[in-house]
XYZ file of C-alpha atoms in Angstrom:
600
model
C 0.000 0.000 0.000
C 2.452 2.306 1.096
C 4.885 1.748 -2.067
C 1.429 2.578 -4.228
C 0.882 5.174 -2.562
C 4.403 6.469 -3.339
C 4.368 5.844 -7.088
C 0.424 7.939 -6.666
C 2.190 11.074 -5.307
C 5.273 10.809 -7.493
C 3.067 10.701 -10.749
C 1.112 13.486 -9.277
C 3.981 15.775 -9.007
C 5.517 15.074 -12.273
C 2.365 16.080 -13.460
C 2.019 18.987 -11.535
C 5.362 20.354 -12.823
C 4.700 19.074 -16.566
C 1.245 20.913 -16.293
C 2.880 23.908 -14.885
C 6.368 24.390 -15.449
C 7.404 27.098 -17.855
C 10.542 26.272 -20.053
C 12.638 29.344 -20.377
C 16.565 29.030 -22.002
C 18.500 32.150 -20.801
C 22.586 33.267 -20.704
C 24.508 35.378 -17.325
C 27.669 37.082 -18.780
C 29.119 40.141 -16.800
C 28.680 43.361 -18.354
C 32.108 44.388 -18.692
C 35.759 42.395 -17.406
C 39.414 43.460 -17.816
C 42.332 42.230 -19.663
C 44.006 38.905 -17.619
C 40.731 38.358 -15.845
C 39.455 35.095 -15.814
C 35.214 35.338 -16.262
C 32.472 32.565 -16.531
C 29.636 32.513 -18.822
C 26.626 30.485 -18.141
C 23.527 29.005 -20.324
C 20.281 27.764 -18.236
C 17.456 25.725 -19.040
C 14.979 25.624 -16.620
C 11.726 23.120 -16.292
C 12.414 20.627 -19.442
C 15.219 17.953 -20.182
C 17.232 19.191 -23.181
C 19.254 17.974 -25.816
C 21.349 18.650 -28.373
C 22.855 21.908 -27.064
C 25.152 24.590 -29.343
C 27.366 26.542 -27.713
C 27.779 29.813 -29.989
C 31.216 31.154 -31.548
C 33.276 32.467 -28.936
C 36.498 33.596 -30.951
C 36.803 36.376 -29.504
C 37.966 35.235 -26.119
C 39.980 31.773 -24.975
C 38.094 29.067 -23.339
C 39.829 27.910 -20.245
C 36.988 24.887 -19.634
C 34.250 23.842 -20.547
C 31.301 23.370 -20.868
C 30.764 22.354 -17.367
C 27.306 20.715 -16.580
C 25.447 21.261 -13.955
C 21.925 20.032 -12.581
C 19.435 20.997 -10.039
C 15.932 20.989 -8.901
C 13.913 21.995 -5.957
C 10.091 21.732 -4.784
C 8.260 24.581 -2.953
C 4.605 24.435 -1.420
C 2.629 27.521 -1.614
C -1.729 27.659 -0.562
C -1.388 24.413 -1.039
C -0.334 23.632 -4.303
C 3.211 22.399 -5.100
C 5.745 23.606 -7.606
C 8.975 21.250 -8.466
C 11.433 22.886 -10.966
C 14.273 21.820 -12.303
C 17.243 23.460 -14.203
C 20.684 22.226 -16.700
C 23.351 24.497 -16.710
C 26.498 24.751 -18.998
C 29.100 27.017 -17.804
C 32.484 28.016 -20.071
C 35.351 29.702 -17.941
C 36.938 32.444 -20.844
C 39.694 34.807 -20.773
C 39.584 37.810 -23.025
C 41.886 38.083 -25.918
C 41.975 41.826 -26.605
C 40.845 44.974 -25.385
C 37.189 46.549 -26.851
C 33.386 45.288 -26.653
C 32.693 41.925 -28.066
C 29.442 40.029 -28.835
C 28.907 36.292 -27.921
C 26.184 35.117 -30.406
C 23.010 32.768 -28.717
C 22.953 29.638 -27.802
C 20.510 26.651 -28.526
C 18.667 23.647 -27.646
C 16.008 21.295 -28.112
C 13.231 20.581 -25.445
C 10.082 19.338 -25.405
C 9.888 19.384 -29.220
C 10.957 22.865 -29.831
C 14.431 24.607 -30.093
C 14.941 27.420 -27.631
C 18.126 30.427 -28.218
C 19.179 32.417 -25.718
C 20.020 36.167 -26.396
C 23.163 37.946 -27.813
C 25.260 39.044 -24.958
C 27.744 41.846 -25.081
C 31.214 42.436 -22.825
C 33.064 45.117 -22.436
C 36.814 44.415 -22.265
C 38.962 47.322 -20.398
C 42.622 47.650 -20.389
C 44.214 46.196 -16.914
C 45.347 47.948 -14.003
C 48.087 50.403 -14.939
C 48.877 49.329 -10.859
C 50.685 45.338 -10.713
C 49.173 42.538 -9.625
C 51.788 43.036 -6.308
C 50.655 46.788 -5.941
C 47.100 46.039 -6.223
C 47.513 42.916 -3.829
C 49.215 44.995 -1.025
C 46.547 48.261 -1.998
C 43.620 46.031 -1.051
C 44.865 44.173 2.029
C 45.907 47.537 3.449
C 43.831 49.612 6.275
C 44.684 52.653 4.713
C 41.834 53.632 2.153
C 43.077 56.851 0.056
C 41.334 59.121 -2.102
C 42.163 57.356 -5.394
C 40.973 53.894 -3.799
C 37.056 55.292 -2.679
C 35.558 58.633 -4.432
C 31.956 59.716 -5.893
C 31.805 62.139 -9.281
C 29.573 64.448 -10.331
C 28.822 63.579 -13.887
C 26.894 65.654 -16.540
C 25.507 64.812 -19.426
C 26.278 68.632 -20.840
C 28.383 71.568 -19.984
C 26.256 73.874 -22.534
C 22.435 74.547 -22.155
C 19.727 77.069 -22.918
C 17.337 78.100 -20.121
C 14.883 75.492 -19.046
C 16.832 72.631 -21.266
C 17.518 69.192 -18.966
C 20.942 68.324 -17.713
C 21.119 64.957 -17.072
C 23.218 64.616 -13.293
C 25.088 61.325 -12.548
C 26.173 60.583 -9.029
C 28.282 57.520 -9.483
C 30.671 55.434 -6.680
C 34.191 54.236 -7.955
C 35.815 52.075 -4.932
C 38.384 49.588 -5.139
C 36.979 48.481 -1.604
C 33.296 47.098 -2.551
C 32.330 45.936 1.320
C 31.544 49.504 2.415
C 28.305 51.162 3.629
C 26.978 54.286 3.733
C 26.157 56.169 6.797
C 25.316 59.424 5.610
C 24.281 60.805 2.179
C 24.300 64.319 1.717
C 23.043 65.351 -2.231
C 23.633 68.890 -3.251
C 21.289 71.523 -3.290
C 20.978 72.834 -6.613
C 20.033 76.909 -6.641
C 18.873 77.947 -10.013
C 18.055 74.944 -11.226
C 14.516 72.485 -10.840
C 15.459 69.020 -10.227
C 13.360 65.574 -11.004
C 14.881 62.396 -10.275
C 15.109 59.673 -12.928
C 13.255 56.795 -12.000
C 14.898 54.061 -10.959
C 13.341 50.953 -9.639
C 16.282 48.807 -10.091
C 18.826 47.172 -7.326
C 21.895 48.650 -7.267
C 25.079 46.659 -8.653
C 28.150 47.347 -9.371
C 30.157 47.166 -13.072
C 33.510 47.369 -13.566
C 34.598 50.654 -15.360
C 38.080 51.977 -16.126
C 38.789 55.350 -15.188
C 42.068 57.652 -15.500
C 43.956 54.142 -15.873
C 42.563 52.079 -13.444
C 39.345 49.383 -13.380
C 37.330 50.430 -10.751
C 33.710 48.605 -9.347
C 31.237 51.675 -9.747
C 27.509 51.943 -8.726
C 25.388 54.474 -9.622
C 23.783 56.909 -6.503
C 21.422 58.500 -8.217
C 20.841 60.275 -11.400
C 18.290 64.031 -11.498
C 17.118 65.892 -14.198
C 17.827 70.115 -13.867
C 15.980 72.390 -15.379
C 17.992 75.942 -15.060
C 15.719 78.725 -14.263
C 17.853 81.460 -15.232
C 20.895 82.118 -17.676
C 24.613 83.118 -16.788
C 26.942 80.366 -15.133
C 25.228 77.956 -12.260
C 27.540 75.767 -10.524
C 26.456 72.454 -9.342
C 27.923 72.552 -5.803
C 29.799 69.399 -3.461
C 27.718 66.540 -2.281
C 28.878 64.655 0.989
C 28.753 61.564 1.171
C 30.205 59.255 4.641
C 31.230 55.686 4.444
C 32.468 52.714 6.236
C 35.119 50.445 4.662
C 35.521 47.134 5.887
C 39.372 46.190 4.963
C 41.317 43.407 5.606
C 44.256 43.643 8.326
C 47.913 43.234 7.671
C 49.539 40.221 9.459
C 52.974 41.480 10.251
C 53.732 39.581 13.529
C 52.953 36.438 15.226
C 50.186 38.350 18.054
C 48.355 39.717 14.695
C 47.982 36.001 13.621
C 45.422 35.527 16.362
C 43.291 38.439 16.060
C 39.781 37.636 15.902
C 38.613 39.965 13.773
C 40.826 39.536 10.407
C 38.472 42.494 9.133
C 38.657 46.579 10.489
C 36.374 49.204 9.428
C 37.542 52.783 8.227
C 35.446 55.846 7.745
C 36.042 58.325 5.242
C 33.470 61.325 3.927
C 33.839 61.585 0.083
C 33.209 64.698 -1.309
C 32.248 64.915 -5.084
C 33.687 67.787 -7.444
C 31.508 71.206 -8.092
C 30.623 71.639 -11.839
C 29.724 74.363 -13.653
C 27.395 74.659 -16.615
C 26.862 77.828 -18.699
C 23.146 78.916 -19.622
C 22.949 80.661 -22.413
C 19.576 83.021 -22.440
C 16.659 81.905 -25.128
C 16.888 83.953 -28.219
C 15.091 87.312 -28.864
C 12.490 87.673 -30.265
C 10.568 85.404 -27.991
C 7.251 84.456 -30.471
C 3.671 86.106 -28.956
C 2.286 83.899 -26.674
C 5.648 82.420 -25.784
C 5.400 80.922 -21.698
C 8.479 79.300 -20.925
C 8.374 75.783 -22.791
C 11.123 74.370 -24.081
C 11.843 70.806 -25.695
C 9.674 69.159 -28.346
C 5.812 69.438 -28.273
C 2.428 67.899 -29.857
C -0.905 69.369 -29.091
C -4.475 67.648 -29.701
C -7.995 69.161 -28.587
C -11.279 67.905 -28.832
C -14.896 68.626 -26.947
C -16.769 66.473 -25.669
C -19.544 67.517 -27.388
C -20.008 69.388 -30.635
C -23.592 69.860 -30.542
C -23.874 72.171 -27.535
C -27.056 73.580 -26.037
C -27.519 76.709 -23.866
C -26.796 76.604 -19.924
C -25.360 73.183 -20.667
C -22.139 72.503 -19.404
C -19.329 72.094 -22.628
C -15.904 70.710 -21.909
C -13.046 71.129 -23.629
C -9.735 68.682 -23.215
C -6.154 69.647 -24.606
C -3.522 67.349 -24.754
C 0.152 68.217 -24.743
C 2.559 65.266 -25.869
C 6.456 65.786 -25.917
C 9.139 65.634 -24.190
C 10.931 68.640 -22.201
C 10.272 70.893 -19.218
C 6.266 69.807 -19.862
C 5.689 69.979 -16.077
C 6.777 73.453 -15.453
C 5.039 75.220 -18.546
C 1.490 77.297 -17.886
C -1.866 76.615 -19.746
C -2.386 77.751 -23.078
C -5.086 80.347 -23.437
C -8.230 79.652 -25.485
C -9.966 82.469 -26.840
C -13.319 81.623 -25.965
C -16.727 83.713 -27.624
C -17.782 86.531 -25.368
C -21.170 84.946 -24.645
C -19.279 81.650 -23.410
C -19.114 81.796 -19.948
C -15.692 80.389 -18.698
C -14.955 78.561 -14.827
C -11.661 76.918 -13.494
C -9.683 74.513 -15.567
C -8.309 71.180 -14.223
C -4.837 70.182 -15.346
C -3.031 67.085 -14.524
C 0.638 66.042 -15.694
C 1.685 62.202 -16.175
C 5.392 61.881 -16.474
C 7.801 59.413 -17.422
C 11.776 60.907 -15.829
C 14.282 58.710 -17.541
C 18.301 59.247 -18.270
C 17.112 59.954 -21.770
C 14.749 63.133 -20.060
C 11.354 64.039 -19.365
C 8.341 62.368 -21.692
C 4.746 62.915 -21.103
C 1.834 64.503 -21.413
C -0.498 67.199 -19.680
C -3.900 67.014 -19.992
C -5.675 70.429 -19.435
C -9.893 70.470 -19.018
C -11.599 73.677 -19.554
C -15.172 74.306 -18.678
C -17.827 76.537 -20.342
C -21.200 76.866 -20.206
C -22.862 78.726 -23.347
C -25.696 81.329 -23.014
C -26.032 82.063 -26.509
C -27.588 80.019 -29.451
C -25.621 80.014 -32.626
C -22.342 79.076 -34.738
C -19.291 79.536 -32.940
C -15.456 79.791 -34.124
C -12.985 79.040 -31.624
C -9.701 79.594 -32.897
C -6.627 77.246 -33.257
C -4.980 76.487 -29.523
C -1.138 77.345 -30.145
C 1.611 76.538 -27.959
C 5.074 78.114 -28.867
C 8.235 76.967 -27.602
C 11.874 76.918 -27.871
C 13.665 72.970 -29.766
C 17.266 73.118 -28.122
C 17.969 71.105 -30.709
C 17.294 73.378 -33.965
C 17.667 75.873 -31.946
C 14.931 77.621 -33.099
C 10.926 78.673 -31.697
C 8.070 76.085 -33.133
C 4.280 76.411 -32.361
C 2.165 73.264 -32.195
C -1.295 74.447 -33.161
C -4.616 72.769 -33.274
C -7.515 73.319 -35.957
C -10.186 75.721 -35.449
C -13.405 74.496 -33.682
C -16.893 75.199 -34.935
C -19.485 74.574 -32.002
C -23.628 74.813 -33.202
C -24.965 75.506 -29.572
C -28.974 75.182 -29.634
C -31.166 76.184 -27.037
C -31.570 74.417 -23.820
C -33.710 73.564 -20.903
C -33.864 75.696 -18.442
C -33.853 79.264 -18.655
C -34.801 81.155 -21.850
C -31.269 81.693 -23.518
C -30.233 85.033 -25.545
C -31.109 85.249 -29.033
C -27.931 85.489 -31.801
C -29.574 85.934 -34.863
C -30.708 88.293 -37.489
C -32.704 91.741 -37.293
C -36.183 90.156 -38.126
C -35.837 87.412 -35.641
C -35.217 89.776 -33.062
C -38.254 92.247 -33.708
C -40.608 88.895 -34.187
C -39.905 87.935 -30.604
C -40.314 91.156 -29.531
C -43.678 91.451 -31.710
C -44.402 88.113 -29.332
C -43.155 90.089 -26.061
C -45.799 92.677 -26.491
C -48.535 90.407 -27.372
C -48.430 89.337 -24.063
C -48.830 93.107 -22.183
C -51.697 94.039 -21.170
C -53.361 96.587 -23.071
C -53.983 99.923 -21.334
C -56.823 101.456 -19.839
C -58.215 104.569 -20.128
C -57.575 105.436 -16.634
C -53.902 104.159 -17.311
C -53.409 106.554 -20.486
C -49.911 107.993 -21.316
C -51.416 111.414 -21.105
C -52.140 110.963 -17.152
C -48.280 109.633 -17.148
C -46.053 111.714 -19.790
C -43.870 114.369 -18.237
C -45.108 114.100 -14.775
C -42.409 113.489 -11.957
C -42.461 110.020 -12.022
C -41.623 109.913 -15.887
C -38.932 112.506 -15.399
C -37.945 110.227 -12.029
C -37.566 107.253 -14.600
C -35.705 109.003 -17.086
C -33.430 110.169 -14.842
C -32.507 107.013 -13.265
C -32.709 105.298 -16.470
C -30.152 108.071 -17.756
C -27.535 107.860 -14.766
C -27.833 103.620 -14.924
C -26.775 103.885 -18.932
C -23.909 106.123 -18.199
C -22.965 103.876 -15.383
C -23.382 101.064 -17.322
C -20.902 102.769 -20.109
C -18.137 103.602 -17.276
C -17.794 100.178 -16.242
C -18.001 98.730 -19.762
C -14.771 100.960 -20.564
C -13.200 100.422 -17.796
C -13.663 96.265 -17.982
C -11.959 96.679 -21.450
C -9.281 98.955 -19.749
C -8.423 96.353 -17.494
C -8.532 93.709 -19.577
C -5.923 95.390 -21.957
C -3.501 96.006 -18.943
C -2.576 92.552 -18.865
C -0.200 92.888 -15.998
C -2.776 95.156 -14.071
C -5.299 92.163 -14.456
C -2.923 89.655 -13.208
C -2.140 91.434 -10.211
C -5.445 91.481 -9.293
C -6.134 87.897 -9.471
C -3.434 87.115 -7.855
C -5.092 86.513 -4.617
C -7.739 84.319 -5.980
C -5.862 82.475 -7.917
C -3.089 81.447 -5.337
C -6.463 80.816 -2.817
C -7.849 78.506 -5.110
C -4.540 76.561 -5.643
C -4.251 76.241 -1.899
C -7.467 74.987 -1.681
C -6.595 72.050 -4.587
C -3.596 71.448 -2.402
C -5.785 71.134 0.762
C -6.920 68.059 -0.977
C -4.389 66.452 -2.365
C -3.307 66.714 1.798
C -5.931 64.988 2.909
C -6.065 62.528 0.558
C -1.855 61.795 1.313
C -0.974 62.599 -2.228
C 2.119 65.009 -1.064
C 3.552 65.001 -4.274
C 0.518 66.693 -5.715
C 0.486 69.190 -2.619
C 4.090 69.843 -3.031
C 4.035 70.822 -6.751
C 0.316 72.695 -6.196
C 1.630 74.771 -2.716
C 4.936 75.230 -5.608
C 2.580 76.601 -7.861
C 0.390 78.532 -5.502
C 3.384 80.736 -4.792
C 4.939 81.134 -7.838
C 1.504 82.182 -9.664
C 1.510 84.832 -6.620
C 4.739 85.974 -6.550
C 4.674 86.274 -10.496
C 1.792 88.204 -10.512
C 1.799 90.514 -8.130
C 5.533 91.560 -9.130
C 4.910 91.206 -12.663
C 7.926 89.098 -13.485
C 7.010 86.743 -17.053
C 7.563 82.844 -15.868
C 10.815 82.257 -18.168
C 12.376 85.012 -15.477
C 10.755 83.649 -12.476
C 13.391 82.004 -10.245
C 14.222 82.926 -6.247
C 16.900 84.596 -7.080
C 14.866 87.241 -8.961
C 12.221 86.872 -6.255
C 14.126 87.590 -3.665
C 15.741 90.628 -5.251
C 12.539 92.189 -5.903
C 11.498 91.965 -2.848
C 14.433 93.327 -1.298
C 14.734 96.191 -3.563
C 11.279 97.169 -2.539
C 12.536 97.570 1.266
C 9.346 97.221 2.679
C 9.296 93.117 2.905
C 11.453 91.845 6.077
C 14.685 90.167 5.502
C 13.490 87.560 7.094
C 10.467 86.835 5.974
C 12.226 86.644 2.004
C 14.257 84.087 4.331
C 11.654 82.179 5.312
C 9.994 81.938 1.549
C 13.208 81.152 -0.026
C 13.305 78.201 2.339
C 9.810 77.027 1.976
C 10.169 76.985 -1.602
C 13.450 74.935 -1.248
C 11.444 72.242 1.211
C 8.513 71.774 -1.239
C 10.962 71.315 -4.350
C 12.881 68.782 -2.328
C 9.919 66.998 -0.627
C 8.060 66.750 -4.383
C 10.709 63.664 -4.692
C 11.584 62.399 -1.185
C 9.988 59.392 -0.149
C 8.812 60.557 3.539
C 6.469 63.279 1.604
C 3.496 62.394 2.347
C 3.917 63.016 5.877
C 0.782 64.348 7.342
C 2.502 66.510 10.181
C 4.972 68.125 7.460
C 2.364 68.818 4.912
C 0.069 70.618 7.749
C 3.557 72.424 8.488
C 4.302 73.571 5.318
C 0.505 74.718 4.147
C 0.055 76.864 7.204
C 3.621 78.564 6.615
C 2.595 79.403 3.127
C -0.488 80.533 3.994
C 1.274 83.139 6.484
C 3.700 84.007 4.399
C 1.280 85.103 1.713
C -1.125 86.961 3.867
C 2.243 88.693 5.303
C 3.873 89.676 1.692
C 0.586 90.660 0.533
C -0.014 93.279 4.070
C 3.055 95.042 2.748
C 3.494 98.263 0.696
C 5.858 96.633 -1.559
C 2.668 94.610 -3.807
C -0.291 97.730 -3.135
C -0.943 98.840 -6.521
């Protein structure tokens, strides 16, 4: 019974893993080796018994041994169910034969009726230590770890930029000592510049990399895009970085040979190198319209509805695609018809931060309501900006729109339409009066002092009427006047969107919206155009005013430095630190805006 009940399970299992397994065929060869080093590549088949296996060409190097065979399998048991899987390796041991990057071609075999290939693999070969062998031997074993054994750089992609173009930053670790830790990691601060870190979800390894002569094992720390705010030379200043090295002890005597602890640990602080990177201004004439965007751009619009009616809600959606400094640009205006009325738009930015810069796309909702019935033109949405790469100012544009509103539910909407249509519904107005009486005759109401009461008042509310119309167009030519005076509500309502995104624990929302709150407000009320606005110009302003405290510009250049670096860190959503930072920008806005310095 119990040798049945054996053979039972063991068919069951093999079953299990035929029914389950997954055959996969797949190669490990280090990235990169040096010249005299001896390396191993390996070729893996996992889940299937194969046959018939083809190494590829390897010419390029000299094979030491091989292939070496190896097998292995292992069973796991997980909500009940059991996996086995199983795996063939064949290992070669190579040396390389010359210095450059080489390609070892894939390798195949047959299993389970089909022929599997692994992927081309490419190594780097690097010259060998300029040190010897001896030098290198008695470098590693010693306690002493100097500066050209353990350093970090500061590595940028470009030394040459226009305003608002991406620098791609590289913090990278050469060591000769790989067991070392870090105990404190101090980035620079970068003033002028916006910074987004690349993402980077993968573990951090080390390759082997020659530098000035010598093969180092590097890892990189962590690579930012900048985004310089202002032109002239801005220097990337020293990060700090502290580390323990754990390095072998030197044996000289006979007590040393019964140490315990053959290991000791050192501590250094590596400091990387400042770089500087000249900004050269955009080029005048900036186009009309022109807000600050630079890179590459597409634009799409549509509505959600072409057949509009009256007092009917009408929403518009515009798309930007591209790559560049998409998350810092404003919204593109949209000339809406007079009789369109216009509420807040709703803007959201997806972004994708890679070494090779910032792609995505912002999505920008506007939302009207029509009062009018009719044909309506809007015209094309354009979006200049500045290609770094030409060198030269594009606009992406979108078509004209042509919206037939009708009339809706509701209340009776104003007429757009020709003379005679207008006098028949008036003809249809007075149907509906009721005709006079003879002791209600115009003769018992013509000049007396009611009439002249009504004529008056009638008089004084047209003339009223015509001061505020001219002064409404007044201020809506003085651009910068009108700015300054929605400055306020503006900044309130952005506080209010970053209210939410606080309670809801989004902080990176409520970082970049409390960022934009006080920007918007600082820009407006000091009239400064967004390609200019930076602290530095900020803070002069406000100082040349002399009627701001010292402190106080202080206190908002330091805010603004804690929401920039809190957009990215990964204790941001904090509760206690968002509720600290929206109350201080609340009183330092209330407090700017009490001053002299922005009454107008």
């Amino acid at each position: 019974m119990t040798k049945v009940r054996y053979i039972l399970t063991t068919l069951f299992l093999c079953l299990a893993w035929c029914t389950h397994a997954q055959v996969s065929f797949t190669v490990q060869a280090p990235a990169s080796v040096a010249m005299g080093e001896q390396f191993r590549v390996s070729f893996t088949l996992k889940d299937a018994n194969g046959a018939e296996f083809k190494a590829p060409a390897m010419s390029d190097f000299e094979v030491l041994f091989g292939p070496a065979t190896a097998t292995s399998s292992f069973s796991s048991i997980s909500n009940g169910k059991t996996t086995l899987s199983r795996s063939i390796t064949y290992t070669y041991t190579l040396m390389p034969k010359s210095v450059g990057t080489f390609q070892i071609g894939p390798a195949s075999i047959r299993a389970n009726d089909r022929d599997y290939k692994t992927k081309q693999v490419s190594i780097k070969v690097l010259p060998a230590d300029k040190k010897s062998s001896k030098n290198t031997k008695s470098s590693s074993s010693s306690s002493r770890v100097d500066a050209g054994s353990l350093f970090v750089r500061t590595i940028i992609n470009k030394t040459k930029v226009y305003e608002q173009e991406a620098i791609l930053v590289t913090y990278k670790l050469y060591t000769l000592h790989p067991n070392l830790q870090f105990e404190q990691v101090k980035f620079p601060e970068y003033e002028g510049f916006i910074s987004q870190d690349v993402e980077d979800n993968a573990e951090k390894q080390y390759s082997l990399e020659s530098y000035e002569g010598r093969n180092y094992q590097t890892a990189v720390l962590k690579q930012s895009l900048l985004f310089p705010q202002k032109s002239g030379k801005l220097t990337i200043p020293s990060g700090n970085f502290r580390v323990v090295v754990a390095v072998r002890r030197e044996i000289d005597d006979i007590d040393d040979f019964f140490v315990l602890q053959p290991y000791e640990n050192v501590r250094r602080t590596l400091t990387t190198n400042p770089v500087t990177i000249d900004v050269a201004p955009l080029p005048e004439p900036k186009p009309q319209g022109f807000d600050g965007a630079v890179g590459n751009y597409r634009i799409s619009a549509s509505f959600n509805d072409r057949q509009a009616k009256t007092n009917e809600a009408l929403t518009l959606k515009l798309v930007i695609n591209g790559s560049g400094n998409i998350k810092l640009m404003g919204d593109p205006k949209v000339r809406f018809p007079d009789s369109f009325e216009q509420y807040d738009s709703k803007a959201e930015s997806s972004l994708r931060i890679s070494t090779s810069g910032a792609d995505g796309q912002r999505t920008i909702e506007y939302y009207v309501v029509p009062r009018q019935t009719g044909k309506f033109t809007i015209p094309a949405i354009s979006i200049p900006y500045f290609d770094p790469v030409s060198r030269s100012y594009k606009t992406a544009s979108t078509q004209d729109f042509t919206i037939q509103v009708a009339k809706g539910k509701g209340e009776s909407a104003t007429m757009s339409g020709s003379g005679s249509d207008a006098v028949k519904m008036l003809g249809q107005d007075i149907r509906y009066l009721k005709p006079l009486t003879s002791s209600s005759s115009p003769s018992s109401f013509a000049f007396s002092a009611a009439y002249w009461g009504i004529y008056l008042f009638l008089l004084l509310l047209a003339l009223l009427l015509l001061f505020l119309y001219r002064r409404r167009m007044k201020m809506i030519a003085d651009e910068a006047g009108m700015r300054w005076r929605k400055a306020n509500k503006v900044a309130v309502k952005r506080l209010r969107r970053a209210a939410e995104y606080k309670q809801s624990g989004r902080g990176d929302l409520f970082y970049e919206e409390v960022l934009r709150a006080v920007w918007g407000y600082l820009g407006d009320k000091l009239g400064i155009a967004v390609s200019e606005l930076n602290k530095n110009n900020i803070a002069e302003r406000l100082a040349q005013a002399g009627h701001v405290p010292e402190t106080l510009i202080e206190e908002l250049m330091q805010l603004i430095e804690t929401c920039e670096f809190a957009r990215y860190a990964p204790e941001s959503n904090e509760h206690a630190a968002m509720d600290s930072v929206y109350e201080r920008v609340c009183s330092i806005i209330e407090q700017i805006d009490s001053t002299k310095t922005l009454k107008r």
